[in-house]
Every structure is written in structure tokens, then in C-alpha cells.
């Protein structure tokens, strides 16, 4: 988990808005599930607020789970939570978050599916309304590659009509990393639709075999492979074409 330490900047909240607006004007944000106006107007409390963006594209990210943990010598307790969203109140188009908290030391954890969680250490004084000073960058997880072949014959994606369809899927992460988790393989074509779901374990080394029954009608069939993602890899999918040819003779 990436960790950054930030302390009171002693600047006004409007200065933070000036810092983050240029990035917010980048072309769009990842689609949010919803948007809402920020909570404002509370008095006598500090505010932890800022913007979250993709580290590679600088595009603002909505629907990032933001949690402020109050840190003491004994424990960490949840003080406030938010989802990043579009905020028309302060001209930040997307990726904005805001949490009102008492003065103290906080660990701010940001998490979104497909990204590495990020943890920031923030110290807020009483009624400190200054922002984090710069957009928070989330690093996208790598997306594994997907290949598919038939276990019959010399590989490829061709089988004879009437034979059982047995397909070998191989998922490969970067630098030898091993994807784990839920994988579904669905076959759809002339007169036939079937799906199989498997949980990849580390010992499988990204390899799975799906039994999809017999296909008796010649033709072209779509095969969709969907990987749900895990703590080290993004979700991914692939669409392939299976050819079912007539029997010999």
C-alpha cells in the first residue's frame, strides 16, 4: 500500500481548489454510479478534502471509497467516510471527496476496484479547512492477458460436431504474477448456450480447463472469458470464436 505523509499547509481551501481544477478539466472521469453535492456549512470542525485521479492518465476518479481513520497511540477508529464524486460547489468536475472531522491525526485510506489502495497520513488542527494540497493519485492494477484453445488436436479453436467441447484458458499476469479468483467461460452459438464458472487458485498457475458439453450443430460460436480480478490484478475479459465443423464422412 502506497503511503504519503501530509501536514497542515496553512493555506485556504480556495487555494486547494485552484490546484486541482486543471486536472479536473481533463477529458472526463471514469463513470460514477451517482453524484451528490459536498457537505458544507459545518462549523467548529476540520475538513479533509481533495481530489483523486488516475496516476497514469490524470483523469479524475469517482466512486473511490475514502475513509478517515482517527489515529491515537492505542488504536485507529473510523471517523468519517465518503465516495469521490462530482462537486459543482467548488468547480471540481469529478473525483472530489470531503469529510468533516475533529482536530487530530488521521490515516486516510482510498480504495477502488482495479487500483492499489493508497494511505495518507494527515494532521488537522481545529477548524482547519485547507485541503490536501495536490490531487491524490491511485495506481491502476495490471490487467492479465487471456488466451484460449481447444484441448483436442493440436490446439486452436476448432472441434468436430458431436464431440465434447473442452477449452483451455490461460491467464498470465505481468512479471510472472499469478491471477487468482473467479473466472467464467460462456459459449453461445447456433442452438447452443452454456457457461462454466471456476475459481482459480494459486496452484493453478492461471490455467483452467472448462467442460462445455457436446455441440452438435456446425457453425461459429462466441466464447467469452471473464476474470473478476483480485488484489493484484484488474478484471479482464476476452472474446474468442470457436469453429464447429461437420463430422468426417
Short mmCIF file of C-alpha atoms in Angstrom, two decimals:
data_model
loop_
_atom_site.label_atom_id
_atom_site.label_comp_id
_atom_site.label_asym_id
_atom_site.label_seq_id
_atom_site.Cartn_x
_atom_site.Cartn_y
_atom_site.Cartn_z
CA UNK A 1 0.00 0.00 0.00
CA UNK A 2 1.38 3.40 -1.04
CA UNK A 3 1.88 5.78 1.92
CA UNK A 4 2.32 9.57 1.88
CA UNK A 5 2.62 11.99 4.82
CA UNK A 6 0.87 15.36 4.64
CA UNK A 7 0.69 18.06 7.36
CA UNK A 8 -1.17 21.32 7.72
CA UNK A 9 -0.30 23.57 4.85
CA UNK A 10 -1.80 26.66 6.47
CA UNK A 11 -3.45 27.65 3.19
CA UNK A 12 -7.07 28.46 2.49
CA UNK A 13 -9.40 25.89 0.97
CA UNK A 14 -9.75 28.00 -2.14
CA UNK A 15 -6.04 27.53 -2.83
CA UNK A 16 -6.55 23.80 -2.93
CA UNK A 17 -9.37 24.22 -5.42
CA UNK A 18 -7.04 26.25 -7.64
CA UNK A 19 -4.52 23.43 -7.58
CA UNK A 20 -6.91 20.72 -8.58
CA UNK A 21 -9.09 22.45 -11.16
CA UNK A 22 -6.64 21.98 -14.10
CA UNK A 23 -6.69 18.21 -13.63
CA UNK A 24 -10.45 18.20 -13.29
CA UNK A 25 -10.65 19.76 -16.74
CA UNK A 26 -9.06 16.67 -18.28
CA UNK A 27 -11.35 14.76 -20.63
CA UNK A 28 -13.95 13.25 -18.32
CA UNK A 29 -13.80 10.85 -15.44
CA UNK A 30 -14.50 7.17 -15.03
CA UNK A 31 -18.26 6.81 -14.96
CA UNK A 32 -19.70 7.30 -11.44
CA UNK A 33 -22.65 5.34 -10.09
CA UNK A 34 -24.01 8.64 -8.81
CA UNK A 35 -23.11 12.18 -7.82
CA UNK A 36 -24.01 14.46 -4.97
CA UNK A 37 -23.14 17.89 -3.62
CA UNK A 38 -20.48 18.09 -0.87
CA UNK A 39 -21.44 18.54 2.76
CA UNK A 40 -20.71 22.16 3.68
CA UNK A 41 -21.52 24.64 6.38
CA UNK A 42 -20.39 22.72 9.45
CA UNK A 43 -18.59 24.90 11.99
CA UNK A 44 -16.02 24.17 14.65
CA UNK A 45 -14.64 21.16 12.76
CA UNK A 46 -11.80 20.48 10.35
CA UNK A 47 -12.33 19.21 6.83
CA UNK A 48 -10.31 16.62 4.96
CA UNK A 49 -10.95 17.20 1.27
CA UNK A 50 -9.29 16.89 -2.09
CA UNK A 51 -9.44 15.15 -5.43
CA UNK A 52 -8.41 11.66 -6.56
CA UNK A 53 -7.08 10.91 -10.05
CA UNK A 54 -5.64 8.06 -12.08
CA UNK A 55 -1.84 8.22 -11.79
CA UNK A 56 -1.24 7.38 -15.46
CA UNK A 57 -3.94 9.40 -17.23
CA UNK A 58 -4.62 12.13 -14.62
CA UNK A 59 -8.33 11.52 -15.17
CA UNK A 60 -10.45 12.17 -12.06
CA UNK A 61 -11.90 9.04 -10.45
CA UNK A 62 -15.40 8.90 -9.00
CA UNK A 63 -16.69 6.21 -6.62
CA UNK A 64 -13.40 5.90 -4.75
CA UNK A 65 -14.06 4.77 -1.17
CA UNK A 66 -12.37 7.29 1.16
CA UNK A 67 -12.07 6.52 4.87
CA UNK A 68 -10.63 8.78 7.58
CA UNK A 69 -9.22 6.74 10.48
CA UNK A 70 -8.59 8.67 13.72
CA UNK A 71 -5.12 7.62 14.89
CA UNK A 72 -4.21 7.53 18.57
CA UNK A 73 -1.48 5.74 20.50
CA UNK A 74 -3.85 2.86 21.21
CA UNK A 75 -5.92 2.39 18.05
CA UNK A 76 -7.32 3.55 14.73
CA UNK A 77 -11.06 4.22 14.58
CA UNK A 78 -13.27 5.27 11.68
CA UNK A 79 -14.04 8.98 11.96
CA UNK A 80 -15.66 9.65 8.57
CA UNK A 81 -16.21 8.12 5.13
CA UNK A 82 -17.03 9.38 1.66
CA UNK A 83 -17.18 8.36 -2.02
CA UNK A 84 -15.44 10.62 -4.52
CA UNK A 85 -17.94 12.38 -6.77
CA UNK A 86 -18.67 15.41 -8.97
CA UNK A 87 -18.85 18.63 -6.96
CA UNK A 88 -20.41 21.67 -8.67
CA UNK A 89 -19.93 23.73 -5.48
CA UNK A 90 -16.18 24.12 -5.86
CA UNK A 91 -15.63 23.71 -9.63
CA UNK A 92 -14.04 20.27 -9.31
CA UNK A 93 -15.74 18.28 -12.07
CA UNK A 94 -15.11 14.79 -10.70
CA UNK A 95 -13.15 12.86 -8.11
CA UNK A 96 -13.90 15.18 -5.19
CA UNK A 97 -14.19 14.00 -1.58
CA UNK A 98 -14.85 15.85 1.68
CA UNK A 99 -15.09 14.71 5.31
CA UNK A 100 -15.68 16.85 8.41
CA UNK A 101 -13.62 15.68 11.38
CA UNK A 102 -12.43 16.95 14.78
CA UNK A 103 -8.84 18.10 15.15
CA UNK A 104 -6.35 15.24 15.28
CA UNK A 105 -4.14 12.85 13.36
CA UNK A 106 -5.76 10.74 10.62
CA UNK A 107 -4.90 7.93 8.25
CA UNK A 108 -6.90 8.48 5.06
CA UNK A 109 -7.37 5.28 3.06
CA UNK A 110 -8.53 5.46 -0.58
CA UNK A 111 -9.69 2.29 -2.34
CA UNK A 112 -11.33 1.49 -5.67
CA UNK A 113 -11.69 -1.80 -7.55
CA UNK A 114 -8.87 -2.20 -10.07
CA UNK A 115 -6.48 0.12 -8.19
CA UNK A 116 -3.90 -0.28 -5.45
CA UNK A 117 -5.19 1.10 -2.12
CA UNK A 118 -3.45 4.30 -1.01
CA UNK A 119 -2.96 5.52 2.56
CA UNK A 120 -2.24 9.13 3.51
CA UNK A 121 -1.27 10.47 6.95
CA UNK A 122 -2.97 13.80 7.66
CA UNK A 123 -2.75 16.11 10.70
CA UNK A 124 -5.64 18.58 11.07
CA UNK A 125 -5.95 21.47 13.50
CA UNK A 126 -9.21 22.85 14.89
CA UNK A 127 -11.41 24.30 12.10
CA UNK A 128 -8.61 23.66 9.59
CA UNK A 129 -10.32 23.87 6.20
CA UNK A 130 -7.23 23.64 3.99
CA UNK A 131 -7.22 20.76 1.52
CA UNK A 132 -4.58 18.14 0.86
CA UNK A 133 -2.68 20.48 -1.44
CA UNK A 134 -2.48 18.21 -4.51
CA UNK A 135 -4.59 15.53 -6.18
CA UNK A 136 -4.21 12.04 -4.72
CA UNK A 137 -3.04 9.57 -7.37
CA UNK A 138 -4.26 5.98 -7.49
CA UNK A 139 -2.19 3.43 -9.40
CA UNK A 140 -4.14 1.04 -11.62
CA UNK A 141 -3.51 -2.67 -11.16
CA UNK A 142 -2.14 -4.58 -14.17
CA UNK A 143 -4.61 -6.39 -16.42
CA UNK A 144 -3.70 -10.04 -17.12
CA UNK A 145 -3.67 -11.43 -20.66
CA UNK A 146 -6.10 -14.19 -21.68
CA UNK A 147 -5.55 -16.95 -24.26
CA UNK A 148 -7.93 -19.78 -25.19
CA UNK A 149 -7.50 -23.04 -27.09
CA UNK A 150 -9.19 -26.39 -27.51
CA UNK A 151 -7.64 -29.38 -25.78
CA UNK A 152 -8.49 -31.53 -28.83
CA UNK A 153 -5.96 -31.99 -31.60
CA UNK A 154 -3.06 -29.58 -31.99
CA UNK A 155 -4.67 -26.62 -30.34
CA UNK A 156 -6.58 -23.81 -31.97
CA UNK A 157 -10.31 -23.34 -31.59
CA UNK A 158 -11.83 -25.93 -33.93
CA UNK A 159 -13.76 -29.05 -32.90
CA UNK A 160 -15.83 -31.67 -34.69
CA UNK A 161 -19.64 -31.57 -34.38
CA UNK A 162 -20.91 -34.04 -31.81
CA UNK A 163 -17.72 -34.08 -29.77
CA UNK A 164 -17.34 -32.67 -26.29
CA UNK A 165 -16.03 -29.13 -26.13
CA UNK A 166 -13.11 -28.85 -23.72
CA UNK A 167 -11.36 -25.50 -23.68
CA UNK A 168 -8.10 -24.48 -22.04
CA UNK A 169 -7.89 -20.88 -20.78
CA UNK A 170 -4.60 -19.36 -19.67
CA UNK A 171 -4.37 -16.11 -17.71
CA UNK A 172 -0.96 -14.50 -17.34
CA UNK A 173 -0.06 -11.57 -15.13
CA UNK A 174 2.91 -9.29 -15.61
CA UNK A 175 6.35 -10.37 -14.43
CA UNK A 176 5.21 -13.84 -13.50
CA UNK A 177 2.34 -12.80 -11.22
CA UNK A 178 -0.43 -15.39 -10.91
CA UNK A 179 -4.09 -14.32 -11.24
CA UNK A 180 -6.49 -15.93 -8.77
CA UNK A 181 -10.24 -15.74 -8.31
CA UNK A 182 -13.45 -16.20 -10.26
CA UNK A 183 -13.34 -16.99 -13.99
CA UNK A 184 -16.37 -17.69 -16.17
CA UNK A 185 -16.36 -19.13 -19.70
CA UNK A 186 -19.56 -18.85 -21.76
CA UNK A 187 -20.24 -20.41 -25.16
CA UNK A 188 -23.03 -19.09 -27.36
CA UNK A 189 -23.94 -20.03 -30.91
CA UNK A 190 -26.37 -21.88 -33.21
CA UNK A 191 -28.71 -23.87 -30.98
CA UNK A 192 -26.35 -23.90 -28.03
CA UNK A 193 -25.61 -21.75 -24.99
CA UNK A 194 -23.70 -22.89 -21.94
CA UNK A 195 -21.41 -21.43 -19.28
CA UNK A 196 -18.92 -22.72 -16.72
CA UNK A 197 -17.50 -20.93 -13.69
CA UNK A 198 -14.24 -21.79 -11.94
CA UNK A 199 -12.27 -20.35 -9.05
CA UNK A 200 -8.59 -20.09 -9.95
CA UNK A 201 -6.24 -20.89 -7.11
CA UNK A 202 -2.59 -20.01 -6.94
CA UNK A 203 -1.54 -23.60 -7.58
CA UNK A 204 -3.42 -23.49 -10.93
CA UNK A 205 -0.84 -21.01 -12.25
CA UNK A 206 -3.55 -19.18 -14.18
CA UNK A 207 -4.59 -22.29 -16.12
CA UNK A 208 -8.09 -23.79 -16.21
CA UNK A 209 -9.98 -26.33 -18.33
CA UNK A 210 -13.70 -25.80 -18.98
CA UNK A 211 -16.02 -28.66 -19.95
CA UNK A 212 -18.85 -27.24 -22.09
CA UNK A 213 -20.59 -30.45 -23.20
CA UNK A 214 -21.31 -31.63 -26.74
CA UNK A 215 -22.01 -29.25 -29.62
CA UNK A 216 -23.83 -30.98 -32.46
CA UNK A 217 -24.60 -28.08 -34.79
CA UNK A 218 -21.76 -26.89 -37.08
CA UNK A 219 -21.08 -23.19 -37.14
CA UNK A 220 -19.26 -20.38 -35.38
CA UNK A 221 -19.68 -19.93 -31.65
CA UNK A 222 -18.69 -16.99 -29.48
CA UNK A 223 -16.71 -17.85 -26.36
CA UNK A 224 -16.43 -15.18 -23.66
CA UNK A 225 -13.84 -15.46 -20.89
CA UNK A 226 -14.37 -13.14 -17.92
CA UNK A 227 -11.95 -12.74 -14.99
CA UNK A 228 -13.35 -10.94 -11.93
CA UNK A 229 -9.96 -9.59 -10.77
CA UNK A 230 -8.11 -9.97 -7.46
CA UNK A 231 -5.96 -7.91 -5.10
CA UNK A 232 -3.10 -7.78 -7.61
CA UNK A 233 -4.88 -7.75 -10.98
CA UNK A 234 -7.67 -5.83 -12.67
CA UNK A 235 -10.75 -7.55 -14.03
CA UNK A 236 -10.40 -8.51 -17.68
CA UNK A 237 -12.24 -10.36 -20.42
CA UNK A 238 -11.70 -11.80 -23.87
CA UNK A 239 -13.98 -12.90 -26.72
CA UNK A 240 -12.96 -15.75 -29.00
CA UNK A 241 -14.51 -17.68 -31.91
CA UNK A 242 -14.92 -21.46 -31.77
CA UNK A 243 -15.44 -23.25 -35.10
CA UNK A 244 -17.53 -26.41 -35.00
CA UNK A 245 -17.09 -28.36 -38.25
CA UNK A 246 -19.01 -31.26 -39.70
CA UNK A 247 -18.08 -34.83 -38.92
CA UNK A 248 -15.83 -36.63 -41.40
CA UNK A 249 -17.60 -38.90 -43.83
#
